[in-house]
CSV table of C-alpha atoms in Angstrom, one decimal:
chain,number,residue,atom,x,y,z
A,1,UNK,CA,7.7,-13.3,-11.5
A,2,UNK,CA,5.7,-12.5,-8.4
A,3,UNK,CA,2.0,-12.6,-7.5
A,4,UNK,CA,0.7,-10.8,-4.4
A,5,UNK,CA,-2.1,-12.5,-2.5
A,6,UNK,CA,-4.3,-10.0,-0.6
A,7,UNK,CA,-6.1,-11.6,2.3
A,8,UNK,CA,-9.1,-9.4,3.3
A,9,UNK,CA,-10.2,-11.7,6.2
A,10,UNK,CA,-9.5,-10.8,9.8
A,11,UNK,CA,-8.6,-14.5,10.2
A,12,UNK,CA,-5.0,-14.8,9.0
A,13,UNK,CA,-5.2,-18.6,8.3
A,14,UNK,CA,-9.0,-19.0,7.8
A,15,UNK,CA,-11.1,-19.9,4.8
A,16,UNK,CA,-10.0,-17.0,2.6
A,17,UNK,CA,-6.3,-17.7,3.3
A,18,UNK,CA,-6.9,-21.4,2.5
A,19,UNK,CA,-8.4,-20.5,-0.9
A,20,UNK,CA,-5.7,-18.0,-1.8
A,21,UNK,CA,-2.8,-20.3,-0.8
A,22,UNK,CA,-4.3,-23.2,-2.7
A,23,UNK,CA,-3.9,-21.2,-5.9
A,24,UNK,CA,-0.6,-19.9,-4.6
A,25,UNK,CA,0.8,-23.4,-4.4
A,26,UNK,CA,0.3,-23.9,-8.1
A,27,UNK,CA,1.9,-20.6,-8.9
A,28,UNK,CA,4.9,-21.6,-6.8
A,29,UNK,CA,5.1,-24.9,-8.6
A,30,UNK,CA,5.3,-22.9,-11.9
A,31,UNK,CA,8.3,-20.9,-10.6
A,32,UNK,CA,6.2,-17.8,-9.6
A,33,UNK,CA,6.9,-16.3,-6.2
A,34,UNK,CA,4.0,-15.4,-4.0
A,35,UNK,CA,3.5,-13.2,-1.0
A,36,UNK,CA,0.5,-12.9,1.3
A,37,UNK,CA,-0.5,-9.4,2.4
A,38,UNK,CA,-2.9,-9.3,5.3
A,39,UNK,CA,-5.5,-6.6,5.0
A,40,UNK,CA,-8.6,-7.5,7.0
A,41,UNK,CA,-7.1,-7.9,10.5
A,42,UNK,CA,-7.1,-4.2,11.3
A,43,UNK,CA,-9.3,-1.1,10.6
A,44,UNK,CA,-8.5,0.6,7.4
A,45,UNK,CA,-9.7,4.2,6.8
A,46,UNK,CA,-11.6,4.8,3.6
A,47,UNK,CA,-10.9,7.3,0.8
A,48,UNK,CA,-11.9,10.9,1.7
A,49,UNK,CA,-11.8,12.2,-1.9
A,50,UNK,CA,-9.2,14.8,-1.0
A,51,UNK,CA,-7.4,14.5,-4.3
A,52,UNK,CA,-4.0,14.5,-2.7
A,53,UNK,CA,-2.9,11.4,-4.6
A,54,UNK,CA,-3.2,13.4,-7.9
A,55,UNK,CA,0.2,14.8,-7.0
A,56,UNK,CA,1.7,11.4,-7.8
A,57,UNK,CA,3.1,10.7,-4.4
A,58,UNK,CA,0.5,8.0,-3.3
A,59,UNK,CA,-2.3,8.4,-0.7
A,60,UNK,CA,-1.9,11.3,1.8
A,61,UNK,CA,-2.5,8.8,4.6
A,62,UNK,CA,-0.5,6.0,3.0
A,63,UNK,CA,2.7,6.6,4.8
A,64,UNK,CA,1.0,6.2,8.1
A,65,UNK,CA,-0.8,3.0,7.5
A,66,UNK,CA,1.5,1.3,4.9
A,67,UNK,CA,-0.6,1.7,1.8
A,68,UNK,CA,2.1,3.6,-0.1
A,69,UNK,CA,4.6,0.8,0.6
A,70,UNK,CA,2.1,-1.7,-0.7
A,71,UNK,CA,1.6,0.4,-3.9
A,72,UNK,CA,5.4,0.1,-4.5
A,73,UNK,CA,5.1,-3.7,-4.0
A,74,UNK,CA,2.3,-3.7,-6.6
A,75,UNK,CA,4.5,-1.8,-9.0
A,76,UNK,CA,7.1,-4.6,-8.8
A,77,UNK,CA,4.6,-7.4,-8.9
A,78,UNK,CA,3.3,-9.2,-12.0
A,79,UNK,CA,-0.1,-10.4,-10.8
A,80,UNK,CA,-2.6,-10.3,-8.0
A,81,UNK,CA,-5.1,-12.4,-6.1
A,82,UNK,CA,-7.7,-10.5,-4.0
A,83,UNK,CA,-9.5,-12.6,-1.4
A,84,UNK,CA,-12.4,-11.8,0.9
A,85,UNK,CA,-14.9,-13.5,3.2
A,86,UNK,CA,-18.6,-12.7,2.6
A,87,UNK,CA,-20.0,-10.1,4.9
A,88,UNK,CA,-23.8,-9.6,4.2
A,89,UNK,CA,-23.3,-10.5,0.5
A,90,UNK,CA,-20.3,-8.2,0.0
A,91,UNK,CA,-16.6,-8.1,0.8
A,92,UNK,CA,-15.1,-7.3,4.1
A,93,UNK,CA,-15.4,-3.5,4.8
A,94,UNK,CA,-11.7,-3.1,5.5
A,95,UNK,CA,-10.8,-4.7,2.2
A,96,UNK,CA,-13.2,-2.4,0.3
A,97,UNK,CA,-11.7,0.7,2.0
A,98,UNK,CA,-8.2,-0.6,1.2
A,99,UNK,CA,-9.0,-1.3,-2.5
A,100,UNK,CA,-10.7,2.1,-2.9
A,101,UNK,CA,-7.5,3.8,-1.9
A,102,UNK,CA,-5.1,1.3,-3.6
A,103,UNK,CA,-6.8,1.7,-7.0
A,104,UNK,CA,-7.4,5.4,-6.7
A,105,UNK,CA,-3.9,6.3,-5.5
A,106,UNK,CA,-1.9,3.5,-7.2
A,107,UNK,CA,-4.0,2.2,-10.1
A,108,UNK,CA,-1.1,2.7,-12.5
A,109,UNK,CA,0.9,0.1,-10.5
A,110,UNK,CA,-1.7,-2.6,-11.3
A,111,UNK,CA,-2.8,-1.7,-14.8
A,112,UNK,CA,-2.4,-4.4,-17.5
A,113,UNK,CA,-1.4,-7.0,-14.9
A,114,UNK,CA,-3.5,-10.2,-14.5
A,115,UNK,CA,-5.6,-10.5,-11.4
A,116,UNK,CA,-8.3,-12.6,-9.9
A,117,UNK,CA,-10.7,-12.4,-7.0
A,118,UNK,CA,-11.7,-15.2,-4.7
A,119,UNK,CA,-14.1,-15.3,-1.8
A,120,UNK,CA,-15.2,-17.6,1.0
A,121,UNK,CA,-18.6,-18.0,2.7
A,122,UNK,CA,-20.4,-20.4,5.0
A,123,UNK,CA,-23.3,-20.6,2.5
A,124,UNK,CA,-24.3,-17.7,0.2
A,125,UNK,CA,-23.5,-14.2,-1.0
A,126,UNK,CA,-20.4,-15.3,-2.9
A,127,UNK,CA,-21.4,-14.2,-6.4
A,128,UNK,CA,-22.4,-10.7,-5.2
A,129,UNK,CA,-19.1,-10.4,-3.5
A,130,UNK,CA,-17.1,-11.5,-6.5
A,131,UNK,CA,-19.1,-9.1,-8.7
A,132,UNK,CA,-18.1,-6.2,-6.5
A,133,UNK,CA,-14.5,-7.1,-6.2
A,134,UNK,CA,-14.0,-7.7,-10.0
A,135,UNK,CA,-15.2,-4.2,-10.8
A,136,UNK,CA,-11.9,-2.9,-9.4
A,137,UNK,CA,-10.1,-5.0,-12.0
A,138,UNK,CA,-12.3,-4.2,-15.0
A,139,UNK,CA,-12.1,-0.4,-14.6
A,140,UNK,CA,-8.3,-0.6,-14.4
A,141,UNK,CA,-7.4,-2.4,-17.6
A,142,UNK,CA,-6.5,-5.6,-15.8
A,143,UNK,CA,-6.9,-9.1,-17.5
A,144,UNK,CA,-9.3,-11.1,-15.2
A,145,UNK,CA,-8.1,-14.6,-14.7
A,146,UNK,CA,-10.9,-17.2,-14.6
A,147,UNK,CA,-11.2,-20.8,-13.5
A,148,UNK,CA,-13.5,-23.8,-14.1
A,149,UNK,CA,-16.2,-22.4,-11.8
A,150,UNK,CA,-16.6,-19.1,-10.0
A,151,UNK,CA,-13.6,-18.8,-7.6
A,152,UNK,CA,-15.2,-19.4,-4.2
A,153,UNK,CA,-14.9,-21.9,-1.3
A,154,UNK,CA,-17.5,-22.8,1.3
A,155,UNK,CA,-17.1,-23.5,5.0
A,156,UNK,CA,-17.1,-22.0,8.5
A,157,UNK,CA,-13.4,-22.6,9.1
A,158,UNK,CA,-10.2,-23.5,7.2
A,159,UNK,CA,-10.8,-27.3,7.7
A,160,UNK,CA,-14.3,-26.9,6.2
A,161,UNK,CA,-12.8,-25.1,3.2
A,162,UNK,CA,-10.3,-27.9,2.6
A,163,UNK,CA,-13.2,-30.3,2.5
A,164,UNK,CA,-14.8,-28.3,-0.3
A,165,UNK,CA,-13.1,-30.5,-2.9
A,166,UNK,CA,-14.6,-28.7,-5.9
A,167,UNK,CA,-13.7,-25.3,-4.4
A,168,UNK,CA,-10.1,-26.4,-3.9
A,169,UNK,CA,-9.9,-27.7,-7.4
A,170,UNK,CA,-11.2,-24.4,-8.7
A,171,UNK,CA,-8.4,-22.6,-6.8
A,172,UNK,CA,-5.8,-24.9,-8.3
A,173,UNK,CA,-7.1,-24.4,-11.8
A,174,UNK,CA,-7.2,-20.7,-11.2
A,175,UNK,CA,-3.5,-20.9,-10.2
A,176,UNK,CA,-2.7,-22.8,-13.4
A,177,UNK,CA,-4.5,-20.3,-15.6
A,178,UNK,CA,-2.8,-17.4,-13.9
A,179,UNK,CA,0.6,-19.0,-14.3
A,180,UNK,CA,-0.1,-19.6,-18.0
A,181,UNK,CA,-1.2,-16.1,-18.6
A,182,UNK,CA,1.8,-14.6,-16.8
A,183,UNK,CA,4.1,-16.8,-18.9
A,184,UNK,CA,2.3,-15.7,-22.1
A,185,UNK,CA,2.7,-12.0,-21.2
A,186,UNK,CA,6.4,-12.6,-20.4
A,187,UNK,CA,6.8,-14.2,-23.8
A,188,UNK,CA,5.0,-11.3,-25.4
A,189,UNK,CA,7.3,-8.8,-23.8
A,190,UNK,CA,10.3,-10.7,-25.0
A,191,UNK,CA,8.9,-10.5,-28.5
A,192,UNK,CA,8.5,-6.7,-28.2
A,193,UNK,CA,4.8,-6.6,-27.5
A,194,UNK,CA,4.0,-3.7,-25.1
A,195,UNK,CA,0.8,-3.0,-23.2
A,196,UNK,CA,-1.6,-0.8,-25.2
A,197,UNK,CA,-2.0,2.9,-24.5
A,198,UNK,CA,-5.6,3.8,-23.7
A,199,UNK,CA,-7.4,6.9,-25.0
A,200,UNK,CA,-8.2,9.5,-22.3
A,201,UNK,CA,-9.9,12.8,-21.8
A,202,UNK,CA,-13.5,12.0,-22.7
A,203,UNK,CA,-15.9,12.7,-19.8
A,204,UNK,CA,-19.6,12.4,-20.5
A,205,UNK,CA,-21.6,14.3,-17.9
A,206,UNK,CA,-25.0,14.8,-19.4
A,207,UNK,CA,-26.8,12.6,-17.0
A,208,UNK,CA,-28.8,14.8,-14.6
C-alpha cells in the first residue's frame, strides 16, 4: 500500500512538511509506503473551465506541468495526505489551483480512497484552512481520516512545529488511524467487498 503526501508549502522542509512526515513515519512503521509530492514551490495555473478533461485524457495543461503524471500516481495510490500552510486563513494559492485541477480532471483516481488534510500556522486561520481543504474530499466520496484533535501544527519554522508536542501527537495518531483504515479496506477487498456505485444524473438548477 502507498500514501501520497502533498506538501502545499513553498518551503520543502518547513512546518507543513514536518507535520506530513510525522504522520508518514507512522504509516511507514505499519508497512505503508509514502511519497512526498511538492506542490507549493512553484506557480500553478488554475482551472480555466475549458472542459477538455471531459475527454478522459486528463487536464489539457497537465502534460506541460506534470499534473497528468500525478493523476496516474493517484490512480496507483491507496490514500492521501494534503498539507498546506495558512495564507490569510486559507490554503496556499498554488495548492488550491492544483487541487481544483487534480479533482476536476482526475477525481476518479482518488474516489473512495482515505485521505486527510493537515495545516500549519504561526497562530490562527487553521480551522478555516482545514474546512476549505476537506471540501475536496467530501465532494469526491473519500473517507476522511480524523485524529484526536484537528490536524494542525503551530510554529514559524520546522523546529517550532517539532516543539508543538500536541500537534506532533495529533499527526502520529492521524497516521495510526489512516493505517488502520487502509488495512480495513484491504481486508474488505479480500472478502469481496467493493466500493459502492453512486447514483448520478440528478442536477437541481432551480435556484435563481
